[in-house]
CSV table of C-alpha atoms in Angstrom, one decimal:
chain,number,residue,atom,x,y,z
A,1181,UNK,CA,16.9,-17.2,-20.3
A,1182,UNK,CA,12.7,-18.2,-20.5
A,1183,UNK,CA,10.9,-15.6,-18.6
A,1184,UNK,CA,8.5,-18.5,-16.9
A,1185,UNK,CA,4.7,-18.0,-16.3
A,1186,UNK,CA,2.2,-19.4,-14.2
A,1187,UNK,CA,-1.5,-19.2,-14.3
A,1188,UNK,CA,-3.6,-19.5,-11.5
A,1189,UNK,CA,-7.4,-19.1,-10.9
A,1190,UNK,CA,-10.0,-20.1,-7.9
A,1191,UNK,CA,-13.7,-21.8,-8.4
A,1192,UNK,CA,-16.4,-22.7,-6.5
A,1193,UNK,CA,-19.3,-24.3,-7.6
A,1194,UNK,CA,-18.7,-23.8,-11.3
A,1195,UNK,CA,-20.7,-25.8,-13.0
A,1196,UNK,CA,-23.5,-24.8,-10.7
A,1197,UNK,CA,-23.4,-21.2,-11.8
A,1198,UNK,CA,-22.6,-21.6,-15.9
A,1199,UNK,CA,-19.1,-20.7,-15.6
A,1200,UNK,CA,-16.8,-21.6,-18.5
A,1201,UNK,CA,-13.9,-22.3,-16.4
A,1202,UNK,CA,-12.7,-25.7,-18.2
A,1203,UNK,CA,-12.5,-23.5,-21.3
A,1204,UNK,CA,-11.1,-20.6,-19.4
A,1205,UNK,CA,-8.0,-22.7,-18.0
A,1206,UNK,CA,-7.6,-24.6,-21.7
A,1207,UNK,CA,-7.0,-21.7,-23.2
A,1208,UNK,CA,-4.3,-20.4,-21.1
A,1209,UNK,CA,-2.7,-24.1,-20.7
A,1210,UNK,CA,-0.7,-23.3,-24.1
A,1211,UNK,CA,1.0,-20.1,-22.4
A,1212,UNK,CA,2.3,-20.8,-19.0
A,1213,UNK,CA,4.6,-23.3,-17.4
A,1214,UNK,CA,2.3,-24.6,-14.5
A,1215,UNK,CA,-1.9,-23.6,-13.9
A,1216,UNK,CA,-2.6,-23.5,-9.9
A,1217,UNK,CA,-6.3,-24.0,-9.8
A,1218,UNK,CA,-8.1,-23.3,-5.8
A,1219,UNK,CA,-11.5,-25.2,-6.1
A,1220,UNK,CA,-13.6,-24.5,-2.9
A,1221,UNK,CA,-15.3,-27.2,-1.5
A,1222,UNK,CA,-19.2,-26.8,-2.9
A,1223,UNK,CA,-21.9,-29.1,-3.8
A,1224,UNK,CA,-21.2,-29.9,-8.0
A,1225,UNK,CA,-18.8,-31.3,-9.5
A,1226,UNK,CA,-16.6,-28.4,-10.4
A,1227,UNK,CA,-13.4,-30.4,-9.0
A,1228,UNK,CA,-13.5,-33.7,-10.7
A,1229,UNK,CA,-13.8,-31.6,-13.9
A,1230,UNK,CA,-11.0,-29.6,-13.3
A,1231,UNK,CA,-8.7,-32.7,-12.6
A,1232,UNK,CA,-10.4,-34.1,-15.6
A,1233,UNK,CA,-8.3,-32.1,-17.7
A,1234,UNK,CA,-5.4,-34.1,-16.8
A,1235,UNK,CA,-3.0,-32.1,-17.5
A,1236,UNK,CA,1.1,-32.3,-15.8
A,1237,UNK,CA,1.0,-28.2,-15.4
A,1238,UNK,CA,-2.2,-28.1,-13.6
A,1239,UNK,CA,-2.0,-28.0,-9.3
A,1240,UNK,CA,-4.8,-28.1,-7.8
A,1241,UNK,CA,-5.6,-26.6,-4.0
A,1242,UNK,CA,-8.4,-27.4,-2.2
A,1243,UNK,CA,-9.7,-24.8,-0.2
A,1244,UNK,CA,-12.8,-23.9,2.3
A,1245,UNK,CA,-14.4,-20.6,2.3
A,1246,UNK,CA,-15.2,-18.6,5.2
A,1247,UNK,CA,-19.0,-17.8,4.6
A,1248,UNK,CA,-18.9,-15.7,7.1
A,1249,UNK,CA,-16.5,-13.2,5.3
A,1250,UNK,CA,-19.4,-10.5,3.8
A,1251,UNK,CA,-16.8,-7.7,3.7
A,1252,UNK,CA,-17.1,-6.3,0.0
A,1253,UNK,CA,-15.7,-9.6,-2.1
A,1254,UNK,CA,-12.7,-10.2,0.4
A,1255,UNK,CA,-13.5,-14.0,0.4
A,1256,UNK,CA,-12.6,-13.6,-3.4
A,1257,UNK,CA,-9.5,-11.6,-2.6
A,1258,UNK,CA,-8.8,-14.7,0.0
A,1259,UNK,CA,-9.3,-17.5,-2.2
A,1260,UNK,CA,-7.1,-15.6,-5.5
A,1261,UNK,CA,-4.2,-15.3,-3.1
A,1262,UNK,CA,-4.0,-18.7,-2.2
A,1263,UNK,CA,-3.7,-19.7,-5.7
A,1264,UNK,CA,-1.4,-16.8,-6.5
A,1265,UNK,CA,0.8,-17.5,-3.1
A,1266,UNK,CA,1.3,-21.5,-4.9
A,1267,UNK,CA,2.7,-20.3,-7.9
A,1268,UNK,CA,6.4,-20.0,-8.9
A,1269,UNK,CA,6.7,-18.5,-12.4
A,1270,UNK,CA,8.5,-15.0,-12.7
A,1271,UNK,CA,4.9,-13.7,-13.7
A,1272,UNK,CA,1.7,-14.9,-12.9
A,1273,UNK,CA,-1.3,-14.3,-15.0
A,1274,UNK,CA,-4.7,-14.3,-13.5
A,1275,UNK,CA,-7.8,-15.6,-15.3
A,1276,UNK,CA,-11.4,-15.7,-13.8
A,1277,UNK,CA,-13.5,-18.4,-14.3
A,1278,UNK,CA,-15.5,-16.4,-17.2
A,1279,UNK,CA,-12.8,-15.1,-19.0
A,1280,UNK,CA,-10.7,-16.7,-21.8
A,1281,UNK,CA,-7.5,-16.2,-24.0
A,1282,UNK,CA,-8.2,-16.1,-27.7
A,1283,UNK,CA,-5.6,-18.3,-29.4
A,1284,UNK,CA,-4.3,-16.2,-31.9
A,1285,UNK,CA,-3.3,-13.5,-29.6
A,1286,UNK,CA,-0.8,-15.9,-27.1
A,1287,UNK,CA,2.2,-15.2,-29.1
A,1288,UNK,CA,1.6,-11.7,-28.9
A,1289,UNK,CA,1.6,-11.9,-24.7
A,1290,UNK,CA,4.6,-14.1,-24.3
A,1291,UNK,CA,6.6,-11.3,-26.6
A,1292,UNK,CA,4.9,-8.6,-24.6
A,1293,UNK,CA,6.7,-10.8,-21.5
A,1294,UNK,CA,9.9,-11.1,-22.6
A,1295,UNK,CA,9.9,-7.5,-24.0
A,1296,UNK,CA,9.1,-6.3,-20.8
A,1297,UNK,CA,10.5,-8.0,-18.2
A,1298,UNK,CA,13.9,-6.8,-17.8
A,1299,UNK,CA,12.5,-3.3,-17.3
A,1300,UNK,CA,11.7,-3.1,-13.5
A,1301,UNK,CA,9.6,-0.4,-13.9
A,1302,UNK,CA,6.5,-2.5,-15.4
A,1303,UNK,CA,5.3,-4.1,-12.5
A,1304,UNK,CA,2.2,-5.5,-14.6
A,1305,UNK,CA,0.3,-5.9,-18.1
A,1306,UNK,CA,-2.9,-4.6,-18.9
A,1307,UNK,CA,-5.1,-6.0,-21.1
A,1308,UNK,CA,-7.8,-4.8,-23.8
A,1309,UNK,CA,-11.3,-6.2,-22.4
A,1310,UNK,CA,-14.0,-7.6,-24.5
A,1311,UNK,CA,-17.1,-7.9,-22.4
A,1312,UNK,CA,-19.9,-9.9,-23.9
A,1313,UNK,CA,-23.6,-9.0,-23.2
A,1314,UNK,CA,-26.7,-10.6,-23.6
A,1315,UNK,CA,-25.6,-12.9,-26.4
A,1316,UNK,CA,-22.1,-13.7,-28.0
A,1317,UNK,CA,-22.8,-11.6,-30.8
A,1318,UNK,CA,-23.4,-8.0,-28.8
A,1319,UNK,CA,-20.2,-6.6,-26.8
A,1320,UNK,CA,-20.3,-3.5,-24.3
A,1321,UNK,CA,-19.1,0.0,-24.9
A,1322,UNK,CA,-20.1,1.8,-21.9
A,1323,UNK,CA,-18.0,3.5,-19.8
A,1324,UNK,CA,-19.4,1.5,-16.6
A,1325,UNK,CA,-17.2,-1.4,-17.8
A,1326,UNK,CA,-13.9,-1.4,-17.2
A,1327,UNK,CA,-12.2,-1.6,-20.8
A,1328,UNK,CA,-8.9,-2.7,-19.2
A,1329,UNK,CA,-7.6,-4.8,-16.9
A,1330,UNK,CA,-3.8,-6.1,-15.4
A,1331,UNK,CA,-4.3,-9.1,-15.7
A,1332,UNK,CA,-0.4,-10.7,-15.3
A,1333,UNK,CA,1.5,-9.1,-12.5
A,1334,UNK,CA,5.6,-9.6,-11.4
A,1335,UNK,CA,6.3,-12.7,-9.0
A,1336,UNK,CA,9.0,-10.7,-7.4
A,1337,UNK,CA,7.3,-7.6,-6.1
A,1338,UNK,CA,4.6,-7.5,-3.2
A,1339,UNK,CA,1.2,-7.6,-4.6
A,1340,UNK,CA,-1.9,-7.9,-2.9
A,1341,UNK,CA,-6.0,-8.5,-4.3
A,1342,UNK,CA,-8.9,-6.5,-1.9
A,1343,UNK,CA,-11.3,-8.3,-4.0
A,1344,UNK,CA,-11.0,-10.8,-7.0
A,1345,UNK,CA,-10.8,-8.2,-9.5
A,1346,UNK,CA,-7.4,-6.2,-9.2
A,1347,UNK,CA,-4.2,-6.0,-7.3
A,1348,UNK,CA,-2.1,-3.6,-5.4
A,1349,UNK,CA,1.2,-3.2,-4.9
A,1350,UNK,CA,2.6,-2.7,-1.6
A,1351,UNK,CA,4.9,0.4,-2.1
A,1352,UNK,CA,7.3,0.6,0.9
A,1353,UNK,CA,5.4,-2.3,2.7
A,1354,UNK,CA,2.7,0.1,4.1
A,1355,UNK,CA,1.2,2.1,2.0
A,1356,UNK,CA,-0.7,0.7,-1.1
A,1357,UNK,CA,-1.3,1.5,-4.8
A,1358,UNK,CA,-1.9,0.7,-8.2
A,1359,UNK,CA,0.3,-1.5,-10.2
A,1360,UNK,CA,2.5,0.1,-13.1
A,1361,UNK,CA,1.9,-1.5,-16.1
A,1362,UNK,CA,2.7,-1.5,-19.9
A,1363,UNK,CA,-0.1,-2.8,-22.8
A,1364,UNK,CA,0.2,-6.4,-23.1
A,1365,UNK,CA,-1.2,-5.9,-26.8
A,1366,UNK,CA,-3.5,-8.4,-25.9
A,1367,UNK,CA,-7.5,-9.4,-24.7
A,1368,UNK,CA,-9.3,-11.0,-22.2
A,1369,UNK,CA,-12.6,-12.0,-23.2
A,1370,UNK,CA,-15.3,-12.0,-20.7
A,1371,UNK,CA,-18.3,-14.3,-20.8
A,1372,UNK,CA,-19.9,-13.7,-17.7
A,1373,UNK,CA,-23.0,-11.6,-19.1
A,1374,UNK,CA,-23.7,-14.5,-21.8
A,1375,UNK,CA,-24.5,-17.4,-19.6
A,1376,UNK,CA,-28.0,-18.4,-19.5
A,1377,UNK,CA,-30.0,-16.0,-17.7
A,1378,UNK,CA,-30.7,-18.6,-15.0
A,1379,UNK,CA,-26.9,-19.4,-14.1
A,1380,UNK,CA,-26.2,-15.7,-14.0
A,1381,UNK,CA,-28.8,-15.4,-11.7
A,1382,UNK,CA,-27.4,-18.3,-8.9
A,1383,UNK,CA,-24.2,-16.1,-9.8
A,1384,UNK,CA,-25.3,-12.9,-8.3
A,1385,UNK,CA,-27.1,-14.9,-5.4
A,1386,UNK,CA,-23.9,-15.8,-4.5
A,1387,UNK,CA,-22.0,-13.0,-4.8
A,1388,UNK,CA,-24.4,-11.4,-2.3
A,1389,UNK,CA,-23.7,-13.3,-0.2
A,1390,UNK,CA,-19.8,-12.7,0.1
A,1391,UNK,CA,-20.8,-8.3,-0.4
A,1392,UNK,CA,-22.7,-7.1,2.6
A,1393,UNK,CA,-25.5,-4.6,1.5
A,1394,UNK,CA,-25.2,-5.6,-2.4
A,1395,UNK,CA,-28.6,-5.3,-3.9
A,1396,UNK,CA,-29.5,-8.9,-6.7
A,1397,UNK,CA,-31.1,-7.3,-8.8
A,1398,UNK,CA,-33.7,-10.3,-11.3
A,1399,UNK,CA,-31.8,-11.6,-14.3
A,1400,UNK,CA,-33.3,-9.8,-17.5
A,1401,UNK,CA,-30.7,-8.8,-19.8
A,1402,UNK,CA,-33.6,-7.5,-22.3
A,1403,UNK,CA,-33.6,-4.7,-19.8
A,1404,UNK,CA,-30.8,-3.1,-20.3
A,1405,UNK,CA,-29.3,0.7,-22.3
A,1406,UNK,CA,-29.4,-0.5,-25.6
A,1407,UNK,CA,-26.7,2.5,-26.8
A,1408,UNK,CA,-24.7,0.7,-24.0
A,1409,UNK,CA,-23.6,-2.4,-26.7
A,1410,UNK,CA,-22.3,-3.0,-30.0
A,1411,UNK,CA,-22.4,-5.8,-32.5
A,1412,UNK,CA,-19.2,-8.2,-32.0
A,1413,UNK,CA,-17.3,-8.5,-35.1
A,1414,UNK,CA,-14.3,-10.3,-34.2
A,1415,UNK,CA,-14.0,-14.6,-33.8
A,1416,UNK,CA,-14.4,-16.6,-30.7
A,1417,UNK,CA,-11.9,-18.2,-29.0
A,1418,UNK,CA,-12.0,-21.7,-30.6
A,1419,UNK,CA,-12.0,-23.6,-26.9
A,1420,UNK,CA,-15.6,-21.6,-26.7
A,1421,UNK,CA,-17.5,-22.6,-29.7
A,1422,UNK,CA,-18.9,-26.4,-27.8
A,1423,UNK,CA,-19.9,-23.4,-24.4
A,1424,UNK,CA,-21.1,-21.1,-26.8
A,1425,UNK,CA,-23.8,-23.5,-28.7
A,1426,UNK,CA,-25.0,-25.1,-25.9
A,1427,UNK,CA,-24.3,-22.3,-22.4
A,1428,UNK,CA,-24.7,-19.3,-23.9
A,1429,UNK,CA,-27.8,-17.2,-24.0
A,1430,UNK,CA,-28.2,-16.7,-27.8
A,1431,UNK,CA,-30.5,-13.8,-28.8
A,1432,UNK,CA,-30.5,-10.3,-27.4
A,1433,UNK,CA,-33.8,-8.0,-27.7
A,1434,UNK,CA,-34.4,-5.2,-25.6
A,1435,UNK,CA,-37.6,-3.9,-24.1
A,1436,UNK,CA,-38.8,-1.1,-25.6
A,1437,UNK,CA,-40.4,-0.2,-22.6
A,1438,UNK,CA,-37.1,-0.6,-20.5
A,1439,UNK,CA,-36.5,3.0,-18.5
A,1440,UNK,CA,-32.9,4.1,-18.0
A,1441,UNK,CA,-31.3,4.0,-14.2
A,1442,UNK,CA,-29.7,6.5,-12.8
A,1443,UNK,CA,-26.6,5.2,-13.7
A,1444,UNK,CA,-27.4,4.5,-17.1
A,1445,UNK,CA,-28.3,8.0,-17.9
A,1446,UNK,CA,-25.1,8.7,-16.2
A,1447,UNK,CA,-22.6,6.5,-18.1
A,1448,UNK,CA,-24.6,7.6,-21.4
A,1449,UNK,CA,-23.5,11.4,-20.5
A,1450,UNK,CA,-20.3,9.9,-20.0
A,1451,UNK,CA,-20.1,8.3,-23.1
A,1452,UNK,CA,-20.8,11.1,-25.2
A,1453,UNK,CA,-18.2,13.6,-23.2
A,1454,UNK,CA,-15.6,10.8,-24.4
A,1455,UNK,CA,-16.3,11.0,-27.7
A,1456,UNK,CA,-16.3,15.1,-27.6
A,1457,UNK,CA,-12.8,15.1,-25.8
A,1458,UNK,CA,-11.2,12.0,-26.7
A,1459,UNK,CA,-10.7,10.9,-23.1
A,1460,UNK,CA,-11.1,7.5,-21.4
A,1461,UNK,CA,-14.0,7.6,-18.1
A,1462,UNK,CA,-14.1,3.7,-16.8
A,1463,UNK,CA,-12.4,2.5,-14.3
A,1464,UNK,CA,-8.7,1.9,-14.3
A,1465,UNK,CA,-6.6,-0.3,-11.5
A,1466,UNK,CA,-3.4,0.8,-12.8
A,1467,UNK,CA,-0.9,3.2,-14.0
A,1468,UNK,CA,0.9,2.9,-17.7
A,1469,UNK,CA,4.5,3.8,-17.5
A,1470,UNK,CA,5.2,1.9,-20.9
């Protein structure tokens, strides 16, 4: 028997605030049996693009956010399980509106499916992250990014999102935890940090809006730990290259006069710790029991 699939997603405003999300959904259309898609009613034209696509597997919900929701992200949390409540797949796979599936690699998730799924105990898969920075040429490598991610989760067990990043699972229907996953072998690009420095911008004015006490900080990304990147030297997702040319901020240089933060200094001590014991310090929303 097919192990089915669906993909699911949420948007508001998405062409307001740079996000790639045509190219995001395009690229996971090949993989799943259906795409759920909750666009929030905003003020561009984000939702004739998305049923511009025209394609049979897409559904599309319209939804209305509460703007009065400024409890750390929980309007995201909202607005991804209303798009994960539609779907019907045995697994759902999640994609935000700046991340993509690289084409060569969607062979290698749907064996990582059906190699899994009759073992109960993996509950998720967790993804390898790319995070661009700056430009599509530089990636991060600090610990301060998470480095993986679940990403595809069981339709059968009880999940739930407290923000639009990560899931828990619902252990004896009271008392919550992390999800137990097994290496989908794969990536999720992230192209967030890449957009022009002017969309990512609107972006975090948002986001403050929906995160009470979240500090916006200005848009420079020449100010940033330069030891905190490396040079990309992998291939783009094909449904990127039109985004990349034409969206995407395109050269990186850093101020030499840029001082550290706090954290900065912090994640640099980090990093070097990890190369001295071999260890792992970002952030982790999961538990690998395969």
């Amino acid at each position: 028997m097919t192990v089915s699939i669906s993909g699911f997603t949420f948007i508001r405003n998405g062409t307001m605030l740079g996000f790639p999300f045509i190219e995001s959904i395009r690229s996971l259309l090949p993989l799943v049996d259906e795409f759920v898609v909750a666009v929030g009613r905003g003020n561009d034209d984000t939702l004739a693009r998305v049923q511009a696509i025209g394609d049979p597997k897409i559904r599309i919900i319209e939804t209305i956010w509460n703007e009065r929701m400024a409890d750390r992200g929980f309007v995201y949390a909202q607005q991804k399980m209303i798009a994960q409540f539609a779907c019907t797949g045995d697994w759902v796979f999640y994609l935000e509106g700046d991340e993509i599936v690289h084409e060569a690699e969607l062979g290698a998730i749907r064996a990582s499916v059906e190699r899994h799924h009759g073992n109960p105990a993996v509950e998720a898969l967790v993804f390898d992250y790319i995070h661009f920075y700056g430009s599509p040429a530089h990636v991060s490598v600090s610990p301060g990014w998470y480095r993986r991610e679940c990403r595809m989760v069981r339709n059968t067990i009880r999940t739930y999102a407290p923000d639009g990043q990560y899931w828990l699972v619902m252990h004896e229907h009271k008392r919550p935890r992390n999800p137990h996953g097994a290496l989908a072998d794969a990536h999720i690009y992230h192209y967030g940090w890449v957009r022009r420095a002017e969309y990512m911008q609107a972006k975090l004015d948002q986001v403050a809006k929906y995160w009470e006490g979240a500090v916006v900080p200005t848009i420079n990304y020449a100010n940033f730990d330069p030891q905190a990147v490396a040079p990309f030297t992998g291939t783009h997702p094909q449904v990127m290259a039109h985004w990349l040319a034409t969206e995407a901020e395109q050269n990186l240089v850093f101020n030499p006069d840029y001082r550290l933060t706090p954290k900065e200094r912090k994640y640099r001590m980090s990093k070097s710790l990890e190369r001295l014991t071999g260890l792992d310090f970002s952030r982790k929303h999961f538990k690998l029991v395969a």
